[in-house]
Short mmCIF file of C-alpha atoms in Angstrom, two decimals:
data_model
loop_
_atom_site.label_atom_id
_atom_site.label_comp_id
_atom_site.label_asym_id
_atom_site.label_seq_id
_atom_site.Cartn_x
_atom_site.Cartn_y
_atom_site.Cartn_z
CA MET A 1 98.31 74.56 50.97
CA SER A 2 94.38 74.94 50.69
CA VAL A 3 92.27 73.34 48.13
CA ASP A 4 91.27 77.15 46.96
CA PHE A 5 94.97 77.43 45.60
CA VAL A 6 96.42 76.00 42.60
CA THR A 7 100.15 75.64 41.85
CA TYR A 8 101.73 76.78 38.20
CA GLN A 9 104.89 77.63 37.08
CA LEU A 10 105.29 81.48 36.83
CA ASN A 11 105.54 81.50 33.12
CA GLU A 12 102.24 79.70 32.88
CA ILE A 13 100.25 82.64 34.06
CA ILE A 14 102.01 85.37 32.62
CA GLU A 15 102.48 87.30 29.50
CA ILE A 16 106.35 87.95 29.19
CA ILE A 17 106.96 91.19 27.15
CA GLY A 18 110.41 92.41 25.79
CA GLY A 19 111.24 96.12 25.42
CA GLY A 20 113.66 98.37 23.33
CA THR A 21 115.32 101.49 22.65
CA PRO A 22 114.75 103.39 19.65
CA LYS A 23 118.05 104.59 17.73
CA ARG A 24 119.67 107.57 19.86
CA ASP A 25 121.18 109.34 16.76
CA ASN A 26 117.47 109.69 15.00
CA PRO A 27 115.99 112.89 16.55
CA ASP A 28 112.55 111.87 15.39
CA PHE A 29 112.60 108.98 17.96
CA TRP A 30 113.14 110.99 20.87
CA ASN A 31 111.44 113.92 23.14
CA GLY A 32 107.71 113.06 21.96
CA ASP A 33 104.72 112.22 24.21
CA ILE A 34 105.27 108.31 24.92
CA PRO A 35 106.82 107.77 28.24
CA TRP A 36 109.74 105.49 27.92
CA LEU A 37 111.00 103.48 31.02
CA SER A 38 114.19 102.73 32.42
CA VAL A 39 115.17 101.23 35.97
CA VAL A 40 116.03 104.78 37.11
CA ASP A 41 112.11 105.52 36.98
CA PHE A 42 111.07 103.22 39.35
CA ASN A 43 114.03 101.95 41.84
CA ASN A 44 112.38 102.93 44.84
CA ASP A 45 109.65 101.47 47.15
CA GLU A 46 106.77 102.94 45.35
CA ARG A 47 104.12 100.72 43.80
CA TYR A 48 103.31 103.01 40.95
CA VAL A 49 105.73 104.38 38.50
CA THR A 50 103.88 107.45 37.11
CA SER A 51 106.54 109.42 35.08
CA THR A 52 109.63 108.76 33.18
CA THR A 53 112.71 110.62 32.83
CA GLU A 54 112.84 109.98 28.73
CA LYS A 55 110.03 110.28 26.40
CA ILE A 56 109.86 108.93 22.85
CA THR A 57 107.64 109.60 19.76
CA LEU A 58 105.27 107.76 17.81
CA GLN A 59 108.14 106.99 15.25
CA GLY A 60 110.36 105.69 17.90
CA LEU A 61 107.59 103.44 19.04
CA ALA A 62 106.87 102.03 15.58
CA ARG A 63 110.49 101.52 14.35
CA SER A 64 112.10 100.05 17.39
CA SER A 65 111.71 96.84 19.57
CA THR A 66 110.04 98.82 22.44
CA LYS A 67 106.75 97.82 23.29
CA LEU A 68 103.59 99.77 24.69
CA LEU A 69 102.46 98.51 27.75
CA ASP A 70 99.01 99.10 29.49
CA THR A 71 98.04 100.67 32.62
CA GLY A 72 98.08 98.07 35.24
CA ASP A 73 100.86 96.22 33.95
CA ILE A 74 103.79 95.53 35.87
CA ILE A 75 107.57 96.40 34.98
CA ILE A 76 110.80 94.48 36.06
CA SER A 77 114.31 95.40 35.85
CA ALA A 78 115.85 92.16 34.21
CA ARG A 79 119.50 93.28 33.92
CA GLY A 80 122.13 95.19 35.92
CA THR A 81 119.90 96.51 38.49
CA VAL A 82 117.95 93.18 39.07
CA GLY A 83 114.19 93.02 40.46
CA CYS A 84 113.04 96.45 40.64
CA LEU A 85 109.33 96.16 40.22
CA ALA A 86 106.24 98.67 39.76
CA GLN A 87 102.89 98.71 38.35
CA LEU A 88 102.12 101.18 35.65
CA SER A 89 99.98 104.24 36.19
CA LYS A 90 99.52 104.96 32.46
CA PRO A 91 100.62 103.63 29.17
CA MET A 92 104.56 103.35 29.06
CA THR A 93 107.18 101.87 26.58
CA PHE A 94 110.08 100.68 28.19
CA ASN A 95 113.90 99.63 27.41
CA GLN A 96 115.22 96.17 26.85
CA SER A 97 116.63 95.92 30.15
CA CYS A 98 113.18 95.34 31.69
CA TYR A 99 110.18 93.09 30.89
CA GLY A 100 106.73 93.97 30.93
CA LEU A 101 104.80 91.31 32.74
CA ARG A 102 100.83 90.99 32.44
CA GLY A 103 98.46 88.34 34.15
CA LYS A 104 96.85 85.94 31.55
CA ASN A 105 93.12 86.12 31.26
CA ASN A 106 91.12 83.97 33.79
CA LEU A 107 94.32 83.03 35.58
CA ILE A 108 95.69 86.10 37.69
CA ILE A 109 94.90 89.72 37.77
CA ASN A 110 97.56 92.38 37.39
CA ASP A 111 97.06 93.86 40.72
CA TYR A 112 97.46 89.99 42.44
CA LEU A 113 100.36 89.37 40.17
CA TYR A 114 102.25 92.54 41.61
CA TYR A 115 101.95 91.25 44.97
CA LEU A 116 102.85 88.11 44.09
CA LEU A 117 106.00 89.16 42.37
CA LYS A 118 106.89 91.14 45.38
CA ILE A 119 107.43 87.92 47.30
CA LYS A 120 108.77 86.33 44.39
CA VAL A 121 111.50 88.65 43.48
CA ASN A 122 114.25 87.32 45.81
CA GLU A 123 113.87 83.90 44.55
CA LEU A 124 113.94 85.34 40.93
CA LYS A 125 117.10 87.26 41.74
CA GLN A 126 118.79 84.20 43.03
CA LYS A 127 117.97 82.40 39.65
CA THR A 128 119.62 85.25 37.85
CA HIS A 129 122.81 84.50 35.79
CA GLY A 130 125.28 86.35 33.55
CA ALA A 131 128.95 86.84 32.44
CA VAL A 132 129.18 90.30 33.14
CA PHE A 133 125.68 91.19 34.67
CA ASP A 134 123.23 89.52 36.61
CA THR A 135 120.33 88.86 34.35
CA ILE A 136 116.55 87.75 34.66
CA THR A 137 115.75 85.61 31.24
CA ARG A 138 112.79 84.51 30.18
CA GLU A 139 113.46 81.11 31.25
CA THR A 140 114.11 82.23 34.78
CA PHE A 141 110.34 82.64 34.98
CA SER A 142 110.06 79.05 34.30
CA HIS A 143 111.65 78.12 37.34
CA ILE A 144 109.40 79.94 39.77
CA ASN A 145 106.59 77.77 41.35
CA VAL A 146 103.77 79.80 42.73
CA ASN A 147 100.57 79.17 44.30
CA ILE A 148 97.39 81.39 43.68
CA PRO A 149 94.01 81.31 44.34
CA LYS A 150 91.61 79.63 41.83
CA SER A 151 89.26 82.26 42.21
CA VAL A 152 89.64 85.44 40.61
CA SER A 153 87.19 87.33 42.90
CA LYS A 154 89.56 86.21 45.85
CA GLN A 155 92.61 87.41 44.14
CA LYS A 156 90.69 90.78 43.69
CA LYS A 157 89.90 91.04 47.64
CA ILE A 158 93.11 90.05 48.58
CA ALA A 159 94.62 92.55 46.23
CA LYS A 160 92.29 95.50 47.39
CA PHE A 161 93.28 94.95 51.04
CA LEU A 162 96.87 95.14 50.33
CA SER A 163 96.18 98.10 47.74
CA ASP A 164 94.48 100.15 50.62
CA LEU A 165 97.59 100.04 52.63
CA ASP A 166 99.83 101.02 49.68
CA ASP A 167 97.49 103.67 48.84
CA LYS A 168 97.61 105.32 52.52
CA ILE A 169 101.19 105.08 52.01
CA HIS A 170 101.19 106.94 48.71
CA ILE A 171 98.97 109.74 49.97
CA ASN A 172 101.45 110.38 52.73
CA ASN A 173 104.00 110.36 50.22
CA GLN A 174 102.40 112.70 48.12
CA THR A 175 101.31 115.18 51.13
CA ASN A 176 105.33 115.03 51.96
CA GLN A 177 106.30 115.98 48.61
CA THR A 178 103.89 118.95 48.49
CA LEU A 179 104.87 120.05 51.98
CA GLU A 180 108.42 119.97 50.85
CA SER A 181 107.84 121.68 47.86
CA ILE A 182 106.00 124.56 49.83
CA ALA A 183 108.69 124.92 52.37
CA GLN A 184 111.39 125.19 49.23
CA ALA A 185 108.70 127.50 47.60
CA ILE A 186 108.96 129.75 50.91
CA PHE A 187 112.87 129.76 51.37
CA LYS A 188 113.26 130.37 47.60
CA SER A 189 110.81 133.40 47.62
CA TRP A 190 112.13 134.90 50.88
CA PHE A 191 116.05 134.16 50.84
CA ILE A 192 116.84 133.88 47.21
CA ASP A 193 114.46 136.02 44.72
CA PHE A 194 113.48 138.52 47.74
CA GLU A 195 109.86 138.54 46.33
CA PRO A 196 108.55 140.43 49.38
CA VAL A 197 111.36 142.87 48.87
CA ARG A 198 110.70 143.08 45.07
CA ALA A 199 106.84 143.80 46.07
CA LYS A 200 107.47 146.74 48.09
CA ILE A 201 109.88 148.24 45.60
CA ALA A 202 106.98 147.89 42.94
CA ALA A 203 104.52 149.12 45.36
CA LYS A 204 106.43 152.31 46.04
CA GLN A 205 107.00 152.80 42.14
CA THR A 206 103.07 152.94 41.63
CA GLY A 207 102.02 154.83 45.04
CA GLN A 208 100.69 151.90 46.75
CA ASP A 209 101.26 150.62 50.64
CA PRO A 210 104.67 148.73 50.25
CA GLU A 211 103.87 146.60 53.59
CA ARG A 212 100.35 145.41 52.07
CA ALA A 213 102.25 144.45 49.01
CA ALA A 214 104.72 142.22 50.79
CA MET A 215 102.21 140.74 53.06
CA CYS A 216 100.40 139.74 49.80
CA ALA A 217 103.58 138.14 48.30
CA ILE A 218 104.33 136.45 51.65
CA GLY A 219 100.74 134.99 52.34
CA GLY A 220 100.06 134.46 48.62
CA LYS A 221 96.81 136.55 49.20
CA SER A 222 94.93 139.23 47.28
CA GLU A 223 94.17 142.68 49.21
CA ALA A 224 90.72 141.49 49.28
CA GLU A 225 91.83 138.47 51.15
CA LEU A 226 93.86 140.23 53.56
CA GLU A 227 90.64 141.82 54.51
CA GLN A 228 89.24 138.51 55.38
CA MET A 229 92.27 137.55 57.75
CA ALA A 230 91.47 136.76 61.52
CA LYS A 231 93.07 139.54 63.51
CA ASP A 232 96.05 137.52 65.14
CA ASP A 233 96.85 136.44 61.51
CA PHE A 234 96.92 139.68 59.82
CA ALA A 235 99.01 140.85 62.70
CA GLU A 236 101.56 137.97 62.31
CA LEU A 237 101.75 138.56 58.75
CA GLN A 238 101.88 142.43 59.13
CA ALA A 239 105.05 141.45 61.52
CA THR A 240 106.90 139.20 59.19
CA ALA A 241 106.24 141.78 56.20
CA ALA A 242 107.92 144.60 58.34
CA LEU A 243 111.19 142.78 58.75
CA PHE A 244 112.00 142.81 54.88
CA PRO A 245 113.56 145.98 53.58
CA ASP A 246 112.16 147.91 50.63
CA GLU A 247 115.36 148.34 48.75
CA LEU A 248 117.87 145.99 46.79
CA VAL A 249 121.60 146.74 46.62
CA GLU A 250 124.27 145.52 44.70
CA SER A 251 126.77 143.37 46.09
CA GLU A 252 129.33 140.75 45.18
CA LEU A 253 126.67 138.30 45.03
CA GLY A 254 124.21 140.49 42.93
CA GLU A 255 121.37 142.16 44.18
CA VAL A 256 120.79 141.66 48.08
CA PRO A 257 118.28 143.38 50.53
CA ARG A 258 119.43 146.34 52.20
CA GLY A 259 120.59 145.79 55.33
CA TRP A 260 121.79 141.90 54.90
CA GLY A 261 125.31 141.24 55.19
CA ILE A 262 127.57 139.39 53.09
CA GLY A 263 129.93 137.07 54.65
CA LYS A 264 131.23 133.16 54.51
CA LEU A 265 128.95 130.26 54.79
CA LYS A 266 130.81 129.11 57.80
CA GLU A 267 129.66 132.30 59.60
CA ILE A 268 126.07 130.70 59.92
CA ILE A 269 126.49 126.78 59.42
CA ASP A 270 129.32 124.57 60.87
CA PHE A 271 130.57 122.05 58.57
CA ASN A 272 131.35 118.65 60.41
CA PRO A 273 131.06 119.68 63.95
CA THR A 274 132.43 117.52 66.53
CA ARG A 275 130.39 114.65 67.82
CA THR A 276 131.38 111.95 70.50
CA LEU A 277 130.82 108.31 70.09
CA LYS A 278 132.97 105.64 71.61
CA LYS A 279 134.02 103.02 69.23
CA ASP A 280 132.42 99.42 69.53
CA SER A 281 129.39 101.36 70.94
CA LEU A 282 126.02 100.39 69.60
CA ALA A 283 124.39 103.14 67.90
CA PRO A 284 121.87 103.98 64.97
CA TYR A 285 123.80 103.73 61.73
CA LEU A 286 122.52 105.21 58.40
CA ASP A 287 123.96 103.65 55.18
CA MET A 288 124.23 105.88 52.44
CA LYS A 289 121.42 103.69 50.40
CA ASN A 290 118.92 104.62 52.58
CA VAL A 291 119.71 108.38 52.24
CA PRO A 292 116.86 110.39 50.02
CA THR A 293 117.42 111.80 46.62
CA ARG A 294 114.45 114.02 47.15
CA GLY A 295 112.44 114.84 50.68
CA HIS A 296 114.66 114.71 53.95
CA LEU A 297 113.33 111.30 55.71
CA VAL A 298 115.46 108.41 55.45
CA ASP A 299 114.54 104.88 54.54
CA GLU A 300 116.04 102.90 57.25
CA VAL A 301 118.16 102.94 60.12
CA ILE A 302 119.57 99.82 61.99
CA LEU A 303 121.59 99.54 65.20
CA ARG A 304 125.49 98.82 64.44
CA ASN A 305 128.62 98.90 66.47
CA MET A 306 130.67 101.99 65.88
CA THR A 307 133.79 101.51 63.87
CA SER A 308 134.71 104.52 61.78
CA GLY A 309 132.33 107.18 60.18
CA THR A 310 130.43 110.30 60.15
CA LYS A 311 129.01 111.22 63.42
CA PHE A 312 125.87 113.24 63.84
CA ILE A 313 122.64 114.15 66.18
CA ASN A 314 119.09 115.40 65.50
CA GLY A 315 118.91 118.95 63.99
CA ASP A 316 121.98 117.79 61.53
CA THR A 317 121.98 117.78 58.01
CA LEU A 318 123.86 114.85 56.06
CA LEU A 319 125.17 115.76 52.33
CA ALA A 320 126.48 113.10 50.40
CA ARG A 321 130.01 114.27 49.32
CA ILE A 322 130.67 111.58 46.81
CA THR A 323 129.76 111.01 43.11
CA PRO A 324 127.29 110.34 42.00
CA CYS A 325 125.66 110.23 45.04
CA LEU A 326 125.77 114.35 45.41
CA GLU A 327 124.75 114.73 42.00
CA ASN A 328 121.56 112.51 42.55
CA GLY A 329 120.70 114.78 45.29
CA LYS A 330 121.33 112.42 48.50
CA THR A 331 120.44 114.56 51.30
CA ALA A 332 118.88 113.85 54.61
CA TYR A 333 117.74 116.11 57.79
CA VAL A 334 118.38 114.00 61.15
CA ASP A 335 115.32 114.06 62.83
CA PHE A 336 115.22 110.25 63.81
CA LEU A 337 117.48 109.94 66.97
CA LEU A 338 116.38 110.14 70.43
CA ASP A 339 117.16 113.20 72.59
CA ASN A 340 120.81 113.17 73.37
CA GLU A 341 121.63 110.23 71.12
CA VAL A 342 124.35 110.36 68.58
CA GLY A 343 123.96 108.19 65.60
CA TRP A 344 126.70 107.54 62.69
CA GLY A 345 127.06 106.25 58.97
CA SER A 346 129.24 106.60 56.03
CA THR A 347 132.48 108.74 56.18
CA GLU A 348 131.15 110.19 52.54
CA PHE A 349 128.83 112.76 54.47
CA ILE A 350 129.09 116.15 54.91
CA VAL A 351 127.47 117.61 58.25
CA LEU A 352 125.81 120.99 58.15
CA ARG A 353 124.82 122.53 61.40
CA PRO A 354 123.45 125.76 61.70
CA LYS A 355 124.88 128.48 64.42
CA GLU A 356 123.02 128.17 67.67
CA HIS A 357 120.99 131.22 67.24
CA LEU A 358 119.82 130.05 63.85
CA PRO A 359 116.88 127.27 63.28
CA THR A 360 118.41 123.67 62.59
CA ALA A 361 116.20 123.36 59.54
CA LEU A 362 118.23 126.15 57.81
CA GLY A 363 120.87 123.47 57.13
CA TYR A 364 118.72 121.34 55.06
CA PHE A 365 117.15 124.11 53.18
CA ILE A 366 120.63 125.54 52.22
CA ALA A 367 121.56 121.95 51.28
CA ARG A 368 118.49 121.44 48.86
CA GLN A 369 118.99 125.02 47.18
CA GLU A 370 120.43 124.76 43.74
CA ASN A 371 123.14 127.07 43.85
CA PHE A 372 124.75 125.28 46.80
CA ARG A 373 124.48 122.20 45.30
CA ASN A 374 126.12 123.56 42.30
CA LEU A 375 128.89 125.00 44.25
CA ALA A 376 129.30 121.47 46.15
CA ILE A 377 129.65 119.70 42.63
CA GLN A 378 132.29 122.48 41.71
CA SER A 379 134.46 121.79 44.94
CA MET A 380 134.59 118.27 43.88
CA THR A 381 138.30 116.58 43.60
CA GLY A 382 139.76 113.33 43.20
CA THR A 383 139.95 110.41 40.49
CA SER A 384 137.21 110.11 38.35
CA GLY A 385 134.33 108.24 39.49
CA ARG A 386 135.73 108.64 43.18
CA GLN A 387 135.46 112.61 43.37
CA ARG A 388 134.47 114.06 46.78
CA ALA A 389 133.16 117.70 47.54
CA ASN A 390 135.31 119.54 49.85
CA ALA A 391 133.74 120.86 53.04
CA ASP A 392 136.23 123.45 53.80
CA THR A 393 135.51 125.24 50.28
CA LEU A 394 132.23 125.20 50.83
CA ALA A 395 132.59 126.94 54.16
CA ASN A 396 134.46 129.69 52.99
CA GLN A 397 132.18 130.28 49.97
CA SER A 398 130.70 133.83 49.75
CA TRP A 399 127.10 133.77 51.22
CA LEU A 400 124.14 135.97 52.02
CA ILE A 401 123.89 136.24 55.88
CA TYR A 402 120.05 135.95 56.41
CA PRO A 403 118.46 138.07 59.60
CA ALA A 404 118.25 136.02 62.59
CA ASP A 405 114.77 137.41 63.27
CA LEU A 406 113.30 136.32 59.69
CA MET A 407 114.86 132.93 60.23
CA ILE A 408 113.22 132.35 63.33
CA ILE A 409 109.71 133.39 61.52
CA PHE A 410 110.74 131.00 58.73
CA ASP A 411 111.33 128.12 61.02
CA LYS A 412 107.56 128.46 62.07
CA TYR A 413 106.62 127.30 58.76
CA ALA A 414 109.27 124.85 57.68
CA GLY A 415 109.82 123.39 61.02
CA LYS A 416 106.22 122.87 61.09
CA TYR A 417 106.41 121.32 57.67
CA LEU A 418 109.23 119.15 58.53
CA THR A 419 107.37 117.90 61.76
CA HIS A 420 104.39 116.86 59.82
CA MET A 421 106.72 114.99 57.21
CA LYS A 422 108.09 113.12 59.77
CA ASN A 423 104.73 112.00 61.35
CA ASN A 424 103.81 110.94 57.79
CA GLY A 425 106.92 108.96 57.60
CA LEU A 426 106.32 107.36 60.87
CA GLN A 427 102.94 106.30 60.00
CA ASN A 428 104.08 105.08 56.76
CA GLY A 429 106.84 102.76 58.34
CA ILE A 430 103.84 101.32 60.65
CA LEU A 431 101.60 100.49 57.56
CA LYS A 432 104.78 98.89 55.48
CA ASN A 433 105.31 96.71 58.42
CA ILE A 434 101.51 95.83 58.53
CA ARG A 435 101.49 95.02 54.74
CA ASP A 436 105.00 93.11 54.49
CA ALA A 437 103.83 90.83 57.61
CA LEU A 438 100.56 89.95 55.99
CA LEU A 439 101.62 90.16 52.30
CA PRO A 440 103.26 86.33 52.44
CA LYS A 441 100.36 84.96 54.62
CA LEU A 442 97.60 86.16 52.70
CA LEU A 443 98.98 85.19 49.45
CA SER A 444 99.58 81.74 50.85
CA GLY A 445 96.05 81.19 52.32
CA GLU A 446 97.55 81.32 56.05
CA VAL A 447 95.28 84.43 56.94
CA ASP A 448 91.87 84.63 55.29
CA VAL A 449 91.33 88.14 53.67
CA LEU A 450 87.88 87.70 54.58
CA LEU A 451 88.36 87.51 58.54
CA LEU A 452 90.77 90.63 58.07
CA GLN A 453 87.81 92.53 56.41
CA GLN A 454 85.57 91.99 59.26
CA GLU A 455 87.89 93.12 61.79
CA GLY A 456 88.32 96.25 60.18
CA ALA A 457 84.72 96.76 59.57
#
């Protein structure tokens, strides 16, 4: 250990702050403007927690044991789901199953503390105890020895280097969320709300050009902006608008565009199609815990010998069928395999695959649609806590049959966004590997941050 480092017990260099929960039966304490954290808000790999599921009022803060943490403070889950970690992007309160942690002045800065805790969290988890739930107590922190740079300036340099990597990861994640939202919005506009059709109807009623009205709805542009478009882009948008009818008709599903068919979902989607993978063969394996609740990118795929499970190929969509994974939104689009490679995973997946004449991304966008998810939840059967969605029930649901030519146009947008998101995900994987490899070496002094900065200059 370098002489530039000094050894402490973890509790000697941090403030440990307890949380609490305002009384649930007092409405004056809840639904205010103050974020209130629980572990569900930060049980992911994101450095920063930016929002909370619940909020409390000033009365709830004043008349309970919760505390208000500052921007930059650390939150760690201490009971039940132990060891989840994040840094606050703004002041927040928190419940009693977590601790707020803050570096003591002149000893350690919060940004460095965050990374120090990342490499110490497994040791903290190993020292938990409890009759029913594993629990980190205040005493637990006194059993963890840490070595930190004496110089706060050096702590800042190390934290800045690691923060730059995390910031790039965060920007990619934000970009992916934006792309996902755009693609979902296009699907909803075209195939659920029928906005181009409604634009044509409204234009006809006011004596305007229906085609140009649909072009404005599809492109999100004004009439003046249409005139500024490049000739090829204008022609493409015009051709897309022409594929939408100018009338809605009544059906068993409510109003639908004239000429669009009504059938069963199985007419456009195959459920659990047959895939072949020999038993005991080494193949990519996807665990349910690595399936996202939002977005389509999985967290980790490992190689494992095939036993029994759901089999899938690129272009398939995986829908978690069991409670609470289905309700939580666990869904993935398979784009992580090699060509002609077959992967496998939990038996609790339903595989969706669009018919051959339709784009593969359609399965994913249907699976993310609120109406479909509600139908999947309604189809669940089984004992409490082990209920599962029924693929046959879903396959036989009445469904709008989307025009194939319009789906091909939609895929030009959605497919491009999915590919962009995949590339961002791959870049994040590289960045995380670099960060995780350098993290313990930088914090131990094995690697000098100044040398890394010189190499990157």
